[in-house]
PDB file of C-alpha atoms in Angstrom:
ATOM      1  CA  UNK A   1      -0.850  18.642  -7.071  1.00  0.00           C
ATOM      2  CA  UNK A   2       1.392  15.898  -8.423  1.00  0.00           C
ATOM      3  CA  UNK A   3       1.383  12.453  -6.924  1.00  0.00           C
ATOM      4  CA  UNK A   4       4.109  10.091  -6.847  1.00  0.00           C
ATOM      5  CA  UNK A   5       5.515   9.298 -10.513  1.00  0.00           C
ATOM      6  CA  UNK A   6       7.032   6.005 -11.211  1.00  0.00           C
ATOM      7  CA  UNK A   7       8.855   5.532 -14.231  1.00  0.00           C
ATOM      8  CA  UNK A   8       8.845   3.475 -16.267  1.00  0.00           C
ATOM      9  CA  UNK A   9       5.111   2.037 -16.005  1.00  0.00           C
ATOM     10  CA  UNK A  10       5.883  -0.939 -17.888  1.00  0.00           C
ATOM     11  CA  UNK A  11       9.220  -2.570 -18.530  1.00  0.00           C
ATOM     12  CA  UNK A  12       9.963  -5.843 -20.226  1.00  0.00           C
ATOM     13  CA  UNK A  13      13.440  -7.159 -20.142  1.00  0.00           C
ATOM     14  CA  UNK A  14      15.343 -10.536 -20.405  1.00  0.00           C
ATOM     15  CA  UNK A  15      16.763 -12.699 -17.106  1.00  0.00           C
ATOM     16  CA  UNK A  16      20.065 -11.206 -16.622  1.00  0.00           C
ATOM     17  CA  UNK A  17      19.286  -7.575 -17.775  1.00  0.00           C
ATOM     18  CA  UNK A  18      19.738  -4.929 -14.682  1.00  0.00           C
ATOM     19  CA  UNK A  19      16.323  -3.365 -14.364  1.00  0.00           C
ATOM     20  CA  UNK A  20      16.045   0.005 -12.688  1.00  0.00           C
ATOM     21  CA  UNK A  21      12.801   1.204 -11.281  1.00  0.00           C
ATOM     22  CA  UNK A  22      12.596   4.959 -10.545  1.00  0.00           C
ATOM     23  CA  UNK A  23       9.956   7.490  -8.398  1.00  0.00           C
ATOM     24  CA  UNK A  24       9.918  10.581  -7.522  1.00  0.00           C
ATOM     25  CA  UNK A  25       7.435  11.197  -4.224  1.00  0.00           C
ATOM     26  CA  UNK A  26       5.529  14.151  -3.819  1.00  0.00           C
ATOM     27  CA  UNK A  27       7.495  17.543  -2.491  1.00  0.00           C
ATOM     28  CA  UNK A  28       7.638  17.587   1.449  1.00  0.00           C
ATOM     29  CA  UNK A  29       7.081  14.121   1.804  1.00  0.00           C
ATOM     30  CA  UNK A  30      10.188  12.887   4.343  1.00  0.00           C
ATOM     31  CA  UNK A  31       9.032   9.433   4.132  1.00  0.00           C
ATOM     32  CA  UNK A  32       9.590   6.952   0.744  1.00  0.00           C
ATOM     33  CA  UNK A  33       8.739   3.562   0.674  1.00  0.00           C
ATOM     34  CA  UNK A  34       8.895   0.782  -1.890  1.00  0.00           C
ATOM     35  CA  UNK A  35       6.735  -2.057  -2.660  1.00  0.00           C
ATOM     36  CA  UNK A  36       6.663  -5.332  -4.085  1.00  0.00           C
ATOM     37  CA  UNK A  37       2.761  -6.421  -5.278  1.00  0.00           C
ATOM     38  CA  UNK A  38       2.197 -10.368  -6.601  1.00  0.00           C
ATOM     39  CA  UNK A  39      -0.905 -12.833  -6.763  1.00  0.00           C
ATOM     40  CA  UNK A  40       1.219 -15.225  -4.854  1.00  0.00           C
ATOM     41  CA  UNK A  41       2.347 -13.121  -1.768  1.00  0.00           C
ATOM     42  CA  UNK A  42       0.142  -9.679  -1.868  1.00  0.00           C
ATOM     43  CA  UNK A  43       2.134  -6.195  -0.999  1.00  0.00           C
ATOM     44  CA  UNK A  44       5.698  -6.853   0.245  1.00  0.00           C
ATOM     45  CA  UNK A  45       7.283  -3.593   1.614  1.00  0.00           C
ATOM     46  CA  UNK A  46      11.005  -4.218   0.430  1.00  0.00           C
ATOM     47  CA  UNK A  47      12.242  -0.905   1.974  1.00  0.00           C
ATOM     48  CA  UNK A  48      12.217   2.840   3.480  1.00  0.00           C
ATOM     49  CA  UNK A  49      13.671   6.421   3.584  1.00  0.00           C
ATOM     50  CA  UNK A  50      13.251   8.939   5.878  1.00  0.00           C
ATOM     51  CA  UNK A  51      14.780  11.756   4.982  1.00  0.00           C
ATOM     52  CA  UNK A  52      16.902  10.172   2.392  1.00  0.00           C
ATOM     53  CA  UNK A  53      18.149   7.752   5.315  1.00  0.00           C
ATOM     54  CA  UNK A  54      17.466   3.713   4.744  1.00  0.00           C
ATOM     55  CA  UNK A  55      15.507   3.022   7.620  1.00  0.00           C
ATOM     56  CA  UNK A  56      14.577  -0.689   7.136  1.00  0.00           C
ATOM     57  CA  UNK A  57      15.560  -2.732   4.141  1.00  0.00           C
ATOM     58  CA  UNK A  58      14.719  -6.401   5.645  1.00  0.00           C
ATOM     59  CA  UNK A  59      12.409  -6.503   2.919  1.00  0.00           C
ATOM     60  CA  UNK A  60      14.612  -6.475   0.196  1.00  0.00           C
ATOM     61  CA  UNK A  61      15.161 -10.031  -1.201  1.00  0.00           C
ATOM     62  CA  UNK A  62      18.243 -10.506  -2.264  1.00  0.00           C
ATOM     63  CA  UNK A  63      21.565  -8.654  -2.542  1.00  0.00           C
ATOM     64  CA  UNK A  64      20.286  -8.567  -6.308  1.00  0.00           C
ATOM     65  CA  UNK A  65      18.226  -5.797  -5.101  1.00  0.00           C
ATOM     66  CA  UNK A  66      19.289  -2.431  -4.320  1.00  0.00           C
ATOM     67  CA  UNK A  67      17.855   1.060  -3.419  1.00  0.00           C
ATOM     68  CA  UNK A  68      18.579   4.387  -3.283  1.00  0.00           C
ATOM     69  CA  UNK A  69      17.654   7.599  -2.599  1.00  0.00           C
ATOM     70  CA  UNK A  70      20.502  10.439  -3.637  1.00  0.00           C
ATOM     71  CA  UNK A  71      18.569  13.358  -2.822  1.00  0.00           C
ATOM     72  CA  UNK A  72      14.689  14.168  -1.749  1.00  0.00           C
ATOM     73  CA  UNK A  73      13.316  13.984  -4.740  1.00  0.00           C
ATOM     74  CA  UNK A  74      13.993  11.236  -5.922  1.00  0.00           C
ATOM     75  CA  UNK A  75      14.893   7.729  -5.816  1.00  0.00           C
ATOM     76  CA  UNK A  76      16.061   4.003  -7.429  1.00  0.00           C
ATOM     77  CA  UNK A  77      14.964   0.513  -7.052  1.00  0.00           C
ATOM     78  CA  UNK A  78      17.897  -2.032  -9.101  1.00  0.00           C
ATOM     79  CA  UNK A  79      17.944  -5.061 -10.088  1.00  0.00           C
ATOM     80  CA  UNK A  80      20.846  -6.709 -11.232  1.00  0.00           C
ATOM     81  CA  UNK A  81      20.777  -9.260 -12.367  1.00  0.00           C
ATOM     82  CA  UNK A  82      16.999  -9.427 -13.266  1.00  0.00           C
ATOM     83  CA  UNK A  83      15.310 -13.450 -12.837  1.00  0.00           C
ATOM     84  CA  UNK A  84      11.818 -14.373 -13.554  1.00  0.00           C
ATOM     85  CA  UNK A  85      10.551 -14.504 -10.423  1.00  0.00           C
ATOM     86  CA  UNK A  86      11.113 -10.726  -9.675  1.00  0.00           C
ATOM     87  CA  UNK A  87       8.133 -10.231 -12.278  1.00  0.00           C
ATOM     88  CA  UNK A  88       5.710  -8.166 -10.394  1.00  0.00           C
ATOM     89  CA  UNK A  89       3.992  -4.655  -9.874  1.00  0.00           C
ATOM     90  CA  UNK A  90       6.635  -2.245  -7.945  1.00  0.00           C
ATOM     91  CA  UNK A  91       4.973   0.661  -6.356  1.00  0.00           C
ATOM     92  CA  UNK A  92       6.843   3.627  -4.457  1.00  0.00           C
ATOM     93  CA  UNK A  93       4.564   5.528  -1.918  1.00  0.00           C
ATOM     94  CA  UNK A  94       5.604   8.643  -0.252  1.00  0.00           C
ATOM     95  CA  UNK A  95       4.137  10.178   3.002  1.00  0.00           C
ATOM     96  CA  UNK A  96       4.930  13.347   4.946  1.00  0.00           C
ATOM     97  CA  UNK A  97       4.602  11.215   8.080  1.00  0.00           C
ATOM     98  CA  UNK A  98       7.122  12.292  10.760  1.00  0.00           C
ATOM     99  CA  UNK A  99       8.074  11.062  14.447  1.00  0.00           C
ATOM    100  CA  UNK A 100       5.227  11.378  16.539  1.00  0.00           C
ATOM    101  CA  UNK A 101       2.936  11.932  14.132  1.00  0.00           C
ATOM    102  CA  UNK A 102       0.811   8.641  13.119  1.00  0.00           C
ATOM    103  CA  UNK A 103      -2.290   9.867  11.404  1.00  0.00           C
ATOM    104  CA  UNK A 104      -0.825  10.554   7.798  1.00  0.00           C
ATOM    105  CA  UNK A 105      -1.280   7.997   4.909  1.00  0.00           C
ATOM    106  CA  UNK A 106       1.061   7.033   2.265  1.00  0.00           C
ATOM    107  CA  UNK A 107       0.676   8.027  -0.814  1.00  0.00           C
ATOM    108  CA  UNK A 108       1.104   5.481  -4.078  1.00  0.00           C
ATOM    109  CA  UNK A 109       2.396   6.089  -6.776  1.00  0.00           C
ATOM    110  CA  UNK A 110       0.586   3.803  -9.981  1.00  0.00           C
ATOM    111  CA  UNK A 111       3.442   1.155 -10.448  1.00  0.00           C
ATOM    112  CA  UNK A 112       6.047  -0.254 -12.751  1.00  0.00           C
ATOM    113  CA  UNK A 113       4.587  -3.543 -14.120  1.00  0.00           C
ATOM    114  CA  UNK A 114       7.848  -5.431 -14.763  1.00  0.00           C
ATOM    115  CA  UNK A 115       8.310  -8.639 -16.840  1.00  0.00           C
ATOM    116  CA  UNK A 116      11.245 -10.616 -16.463  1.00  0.00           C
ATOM    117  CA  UNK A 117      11.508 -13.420 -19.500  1.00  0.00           C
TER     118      UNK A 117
ATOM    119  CA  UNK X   1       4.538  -6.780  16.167  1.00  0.00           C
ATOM    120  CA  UNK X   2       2.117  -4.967  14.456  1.00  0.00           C
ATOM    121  CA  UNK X   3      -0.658  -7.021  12.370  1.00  0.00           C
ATOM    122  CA  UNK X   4      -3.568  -6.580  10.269  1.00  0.00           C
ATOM    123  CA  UNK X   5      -6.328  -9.290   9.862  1.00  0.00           C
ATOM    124  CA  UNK X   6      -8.874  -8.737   7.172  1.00  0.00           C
ATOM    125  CA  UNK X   7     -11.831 -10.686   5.990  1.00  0.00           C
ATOM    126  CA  UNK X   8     -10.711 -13.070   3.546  1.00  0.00           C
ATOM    127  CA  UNK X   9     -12.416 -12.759  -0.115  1.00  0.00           C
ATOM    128  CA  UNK X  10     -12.881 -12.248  -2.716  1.00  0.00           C
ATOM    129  CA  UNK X  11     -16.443 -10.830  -1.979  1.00  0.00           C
ATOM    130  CA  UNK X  12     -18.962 -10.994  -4.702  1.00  0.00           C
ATOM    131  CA  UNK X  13     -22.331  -8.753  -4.400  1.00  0.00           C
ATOM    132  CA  UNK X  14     -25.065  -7.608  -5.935  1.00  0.00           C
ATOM    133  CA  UNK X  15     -26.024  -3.797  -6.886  1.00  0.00           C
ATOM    134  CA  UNK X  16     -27.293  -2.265  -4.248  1.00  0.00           C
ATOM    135  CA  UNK X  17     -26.189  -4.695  -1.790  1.00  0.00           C
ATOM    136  CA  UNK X  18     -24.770  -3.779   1.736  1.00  0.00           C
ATOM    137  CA  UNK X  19     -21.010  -4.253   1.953  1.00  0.00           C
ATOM    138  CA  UNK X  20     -18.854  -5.280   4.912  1.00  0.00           C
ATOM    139  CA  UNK X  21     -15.663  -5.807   5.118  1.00  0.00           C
ATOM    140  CA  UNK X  22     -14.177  -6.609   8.454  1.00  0.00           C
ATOM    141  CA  UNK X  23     -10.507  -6.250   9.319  1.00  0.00           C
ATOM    142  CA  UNK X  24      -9.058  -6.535  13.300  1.00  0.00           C
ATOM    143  CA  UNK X  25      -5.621  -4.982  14.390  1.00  0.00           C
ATOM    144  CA  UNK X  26      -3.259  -5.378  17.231  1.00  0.00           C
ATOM    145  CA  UNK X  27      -0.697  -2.931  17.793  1.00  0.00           C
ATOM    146  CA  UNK X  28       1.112  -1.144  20.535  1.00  0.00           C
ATOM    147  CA  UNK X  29       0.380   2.334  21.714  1.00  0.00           C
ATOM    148  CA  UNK X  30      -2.343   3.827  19.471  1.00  0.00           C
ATOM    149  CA  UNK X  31      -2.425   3.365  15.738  1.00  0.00           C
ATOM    150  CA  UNK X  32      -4.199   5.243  13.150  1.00  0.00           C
ATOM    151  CA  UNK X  33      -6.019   3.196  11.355  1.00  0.00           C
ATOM    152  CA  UNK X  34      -6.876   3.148   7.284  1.00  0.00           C
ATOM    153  CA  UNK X  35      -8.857   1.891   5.027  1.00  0.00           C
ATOM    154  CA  UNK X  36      -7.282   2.401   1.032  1.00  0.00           C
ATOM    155  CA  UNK X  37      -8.614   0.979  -2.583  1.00  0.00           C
ATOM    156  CA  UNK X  38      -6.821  -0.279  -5.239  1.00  0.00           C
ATOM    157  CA  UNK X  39      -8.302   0.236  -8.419  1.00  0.00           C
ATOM    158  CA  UNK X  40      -6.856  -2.183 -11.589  1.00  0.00           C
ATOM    159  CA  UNK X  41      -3.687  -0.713 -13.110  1.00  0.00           C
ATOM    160  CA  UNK X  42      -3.554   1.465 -10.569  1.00  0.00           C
ATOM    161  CA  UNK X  43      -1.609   2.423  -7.475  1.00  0.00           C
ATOM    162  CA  UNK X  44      -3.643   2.260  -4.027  1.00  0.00           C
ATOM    163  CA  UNK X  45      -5.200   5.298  -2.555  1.00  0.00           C
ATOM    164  CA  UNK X  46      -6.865   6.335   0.660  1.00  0.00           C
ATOM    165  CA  UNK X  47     -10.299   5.820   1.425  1.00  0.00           C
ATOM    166  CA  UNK X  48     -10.920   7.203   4.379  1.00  0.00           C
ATOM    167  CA  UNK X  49      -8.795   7.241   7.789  1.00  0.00           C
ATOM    168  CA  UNK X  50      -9.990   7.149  12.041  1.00  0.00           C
ATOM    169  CA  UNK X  51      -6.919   8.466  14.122  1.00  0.00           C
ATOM    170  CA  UNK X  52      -8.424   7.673  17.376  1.00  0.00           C
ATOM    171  CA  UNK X  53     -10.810   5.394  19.619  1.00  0.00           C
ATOM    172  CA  UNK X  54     -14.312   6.197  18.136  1.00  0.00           C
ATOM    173  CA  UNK X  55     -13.343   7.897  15.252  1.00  0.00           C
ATOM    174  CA  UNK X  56     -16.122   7.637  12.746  1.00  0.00           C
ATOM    175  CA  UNK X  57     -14.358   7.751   9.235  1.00  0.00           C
ATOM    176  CA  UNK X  58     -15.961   8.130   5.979  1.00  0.00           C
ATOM    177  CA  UNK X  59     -15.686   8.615   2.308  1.00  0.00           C
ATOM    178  CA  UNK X  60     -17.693   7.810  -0.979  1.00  0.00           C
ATOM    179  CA  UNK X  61     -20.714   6.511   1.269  1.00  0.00           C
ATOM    180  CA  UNK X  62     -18.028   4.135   2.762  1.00  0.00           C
ATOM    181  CA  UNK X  63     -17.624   4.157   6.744  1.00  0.00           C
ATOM    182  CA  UNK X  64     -15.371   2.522   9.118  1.00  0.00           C
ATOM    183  CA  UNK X  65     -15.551   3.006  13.040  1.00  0.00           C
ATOM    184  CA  UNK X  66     -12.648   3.023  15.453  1.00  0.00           C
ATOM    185  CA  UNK X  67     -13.509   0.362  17.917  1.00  0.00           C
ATOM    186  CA  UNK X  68     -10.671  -0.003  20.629  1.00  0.00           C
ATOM    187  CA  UNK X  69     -12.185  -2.229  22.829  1.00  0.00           C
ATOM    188  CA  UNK X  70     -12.578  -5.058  20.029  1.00  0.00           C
ATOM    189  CA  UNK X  71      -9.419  -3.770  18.148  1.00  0.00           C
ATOM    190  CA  UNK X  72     -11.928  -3.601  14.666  1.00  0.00           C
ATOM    191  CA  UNK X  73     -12.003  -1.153  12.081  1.00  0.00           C
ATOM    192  CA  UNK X  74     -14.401  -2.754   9.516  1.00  0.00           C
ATOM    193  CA  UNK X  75     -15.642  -1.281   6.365  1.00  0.00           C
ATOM    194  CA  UNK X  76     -19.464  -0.592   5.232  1.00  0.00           C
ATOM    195  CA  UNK X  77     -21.085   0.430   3.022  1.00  0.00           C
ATOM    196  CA  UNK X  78     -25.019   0.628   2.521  1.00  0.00           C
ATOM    197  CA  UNK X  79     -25.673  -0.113  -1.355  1.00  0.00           C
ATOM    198  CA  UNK X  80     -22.282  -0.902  -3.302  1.00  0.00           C
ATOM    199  CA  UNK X  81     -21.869  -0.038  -6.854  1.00  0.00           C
ATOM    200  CA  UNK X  82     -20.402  -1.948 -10.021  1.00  0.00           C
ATOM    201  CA  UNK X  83     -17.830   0.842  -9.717  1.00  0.00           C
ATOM    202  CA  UNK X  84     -16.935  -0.183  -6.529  1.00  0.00           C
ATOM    203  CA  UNK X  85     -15.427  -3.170  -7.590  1.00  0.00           C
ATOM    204  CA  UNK X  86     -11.947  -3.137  -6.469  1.00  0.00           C
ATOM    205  CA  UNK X  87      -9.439  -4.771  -4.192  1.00  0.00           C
ATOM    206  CA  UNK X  88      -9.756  -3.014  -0.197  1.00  0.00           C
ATOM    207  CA  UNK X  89      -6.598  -2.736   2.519  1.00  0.00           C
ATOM    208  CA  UNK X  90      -6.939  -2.077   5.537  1.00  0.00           C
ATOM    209  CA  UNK X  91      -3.594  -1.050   7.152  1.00  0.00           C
ATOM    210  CA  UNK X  92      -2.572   0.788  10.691  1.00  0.00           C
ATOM    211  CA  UNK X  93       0.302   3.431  11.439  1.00  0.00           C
ATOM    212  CA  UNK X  94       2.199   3.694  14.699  1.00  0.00           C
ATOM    213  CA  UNK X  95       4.663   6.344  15.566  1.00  0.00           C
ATOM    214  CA  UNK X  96       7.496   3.723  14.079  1.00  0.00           C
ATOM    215  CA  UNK X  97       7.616   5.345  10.750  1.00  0.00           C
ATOM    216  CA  UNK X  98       5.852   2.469   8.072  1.00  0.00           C
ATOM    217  CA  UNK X  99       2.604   1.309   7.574  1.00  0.00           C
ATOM    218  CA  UNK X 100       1.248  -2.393   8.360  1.00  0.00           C
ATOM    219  CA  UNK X 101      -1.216  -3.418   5.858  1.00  0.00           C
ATOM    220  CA  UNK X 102      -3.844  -6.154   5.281  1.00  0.00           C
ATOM    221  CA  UNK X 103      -3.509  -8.598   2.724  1.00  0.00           C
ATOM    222  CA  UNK X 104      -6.738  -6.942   0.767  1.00  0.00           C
ATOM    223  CA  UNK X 105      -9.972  -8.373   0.152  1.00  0.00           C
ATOM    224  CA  UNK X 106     -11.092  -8.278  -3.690  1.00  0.00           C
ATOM    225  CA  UNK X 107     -14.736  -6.796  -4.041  1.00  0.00           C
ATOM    226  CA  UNK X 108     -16.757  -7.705  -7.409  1.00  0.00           C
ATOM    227  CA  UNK X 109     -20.121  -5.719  -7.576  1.00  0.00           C
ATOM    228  CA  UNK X 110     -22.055  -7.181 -10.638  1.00  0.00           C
ATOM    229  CA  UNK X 111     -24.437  -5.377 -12.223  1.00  0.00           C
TER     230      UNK X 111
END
C-alpha cells in the first residue's frame, strides 16, 4: 500500500520566496494533519482536516501560513512570504480515525526538509 | 487538556542492555494510547498501540502496558539493539479527532 507522500522532500529557497509544501494521505483516510518538527520546540501540530473540513488551525503561526485541502486526496501547506525561522522538517500524517473511534494511529508521511536562507 | 509526559533523554545504552522508557498521560474519558519511532530522515511510524486498561502492546520485542490506575504507558524492551537507535513518542488519542504526543526521548544504542 502507499503511505503518505510529501512532496517535495527537500526544498531550499530564499526569505521572501512563497514555499508550498504538498501531501497526499493514504486513500480512506478522513483525517489529515500537518506538522511542524524543530530541535528547539519538538513536533508542533499546525493544523487538521476531517473530511476536507479545517478542524483546528491554532497551530498555525502566522497568517504567513496557510492550508488547504481542495479535495480528499490531497492537500497544501503555504508559505508566503518564507523567513528563516520557518526552516524545519514539515510532516503531513493521515489517519482513518473517525468520531468515536480512538484506537487508530496516524500515519506520517517522511517530510519536506525546508531551508529558508 | 490532554498531556503527555515522557522520560526526558537522550538515553544512551549498551548492546544488549534493557531499555525503559517511561511516559505518564492524563486525559479525559479513555484514550488509546501509542508508542511510535522516528527513524533519521524519516517520518514517524507506529510501534505498537494498547486501546484499553491492561492492554499489553507489543512489537519488535518492544512492550508497553496499559496501566490506568497510575495513568503509565512505559516502553521496554529486554536487550536493545544498535538498530534501535532512534528518537521514541509516546502520544494518546481521545474521541476529539488529533493526537497528543510526547516530546520524544532520543535512544543511542552503541555497539
Amino acid at each position: 500500500d502507499a503511505g503518505v507522500i510529501q512532496s517535495p522532500r527537500h526544498e531550499v529557497t530564499e526569505m521572501g520566496q512563497e514555499v508550498t509544501l504538498r501531501c497526499k494521505p493514504i486513500s480512506g483516510h478522513d483525517y489529515l494533519f500537518w506538522y511542524r518538527q524543530t530541535m528547539m520546540r519538538g513536533l508542533e501540530l499546525l493544523i487538521y482536516f476531517n473530511n476536507n473540513v479545517p478542524i483546528d488551525d491554532s497551530g498555525m503561526p502566522e497568517d504567513r501560513f496557510s492550508a488547504k485541502m481542495p479535495n480528499a486526496s490531497f492537500s497544501t501547506l503555504k508559505i508566503q512570504p518564507s523567513e528563516p525561522r520557518d526552516s524545519a522538517v514539515y510532516f503531513c500524517a493521515s489517519s482513518p480515525q473517525s468520531a468515536g473511534n480512538s484506537n487508530q494511529p496516524q500515519h506520517f508521511g517522511d517530510g519536506t526538509r525546508l531551508s529558508i536562507l | 487538556g490532554n498531556s503527555v509526559t515522557q522520560m526526558e533523554g537522550p538515553v544512551t545504552l549498551s548492546e544488549e542492555a534493557f531499555l525503559t522508557i517511561n511516559c505518564t498521560y492524563t486525559a479525559t474519558g479513555y484514550p488509546s494510547l501509542f508508542w511510535y519511532v522516528q527513524y533519521p530522515g524519516e517520518g514517524l511510524q507506529l510501534l505498537l498501540k494498547a486501546t484499553k486498561a491492561d492492554d499489553k502492546g507489543s512489537n519488535k520485542g518492544f512492550e508497553a502496558t496499559y496501566r490506568k490506575e497510575t495513568t503509565s504507558f512505559h516502553l521496554e524492551k529486554g536487550s536493545v539493539q544498535v538498530s534501535d537507535s532512534a528518537v521514541y513518542f509516546c502520544a494518546l488519542n481521545t474521541n476529539a479527532g488529533k493526537s497528543t504526543f510526547g516530546d520524544g526521548t532520543t535512544l543511542t544504542v552503541k555497539p
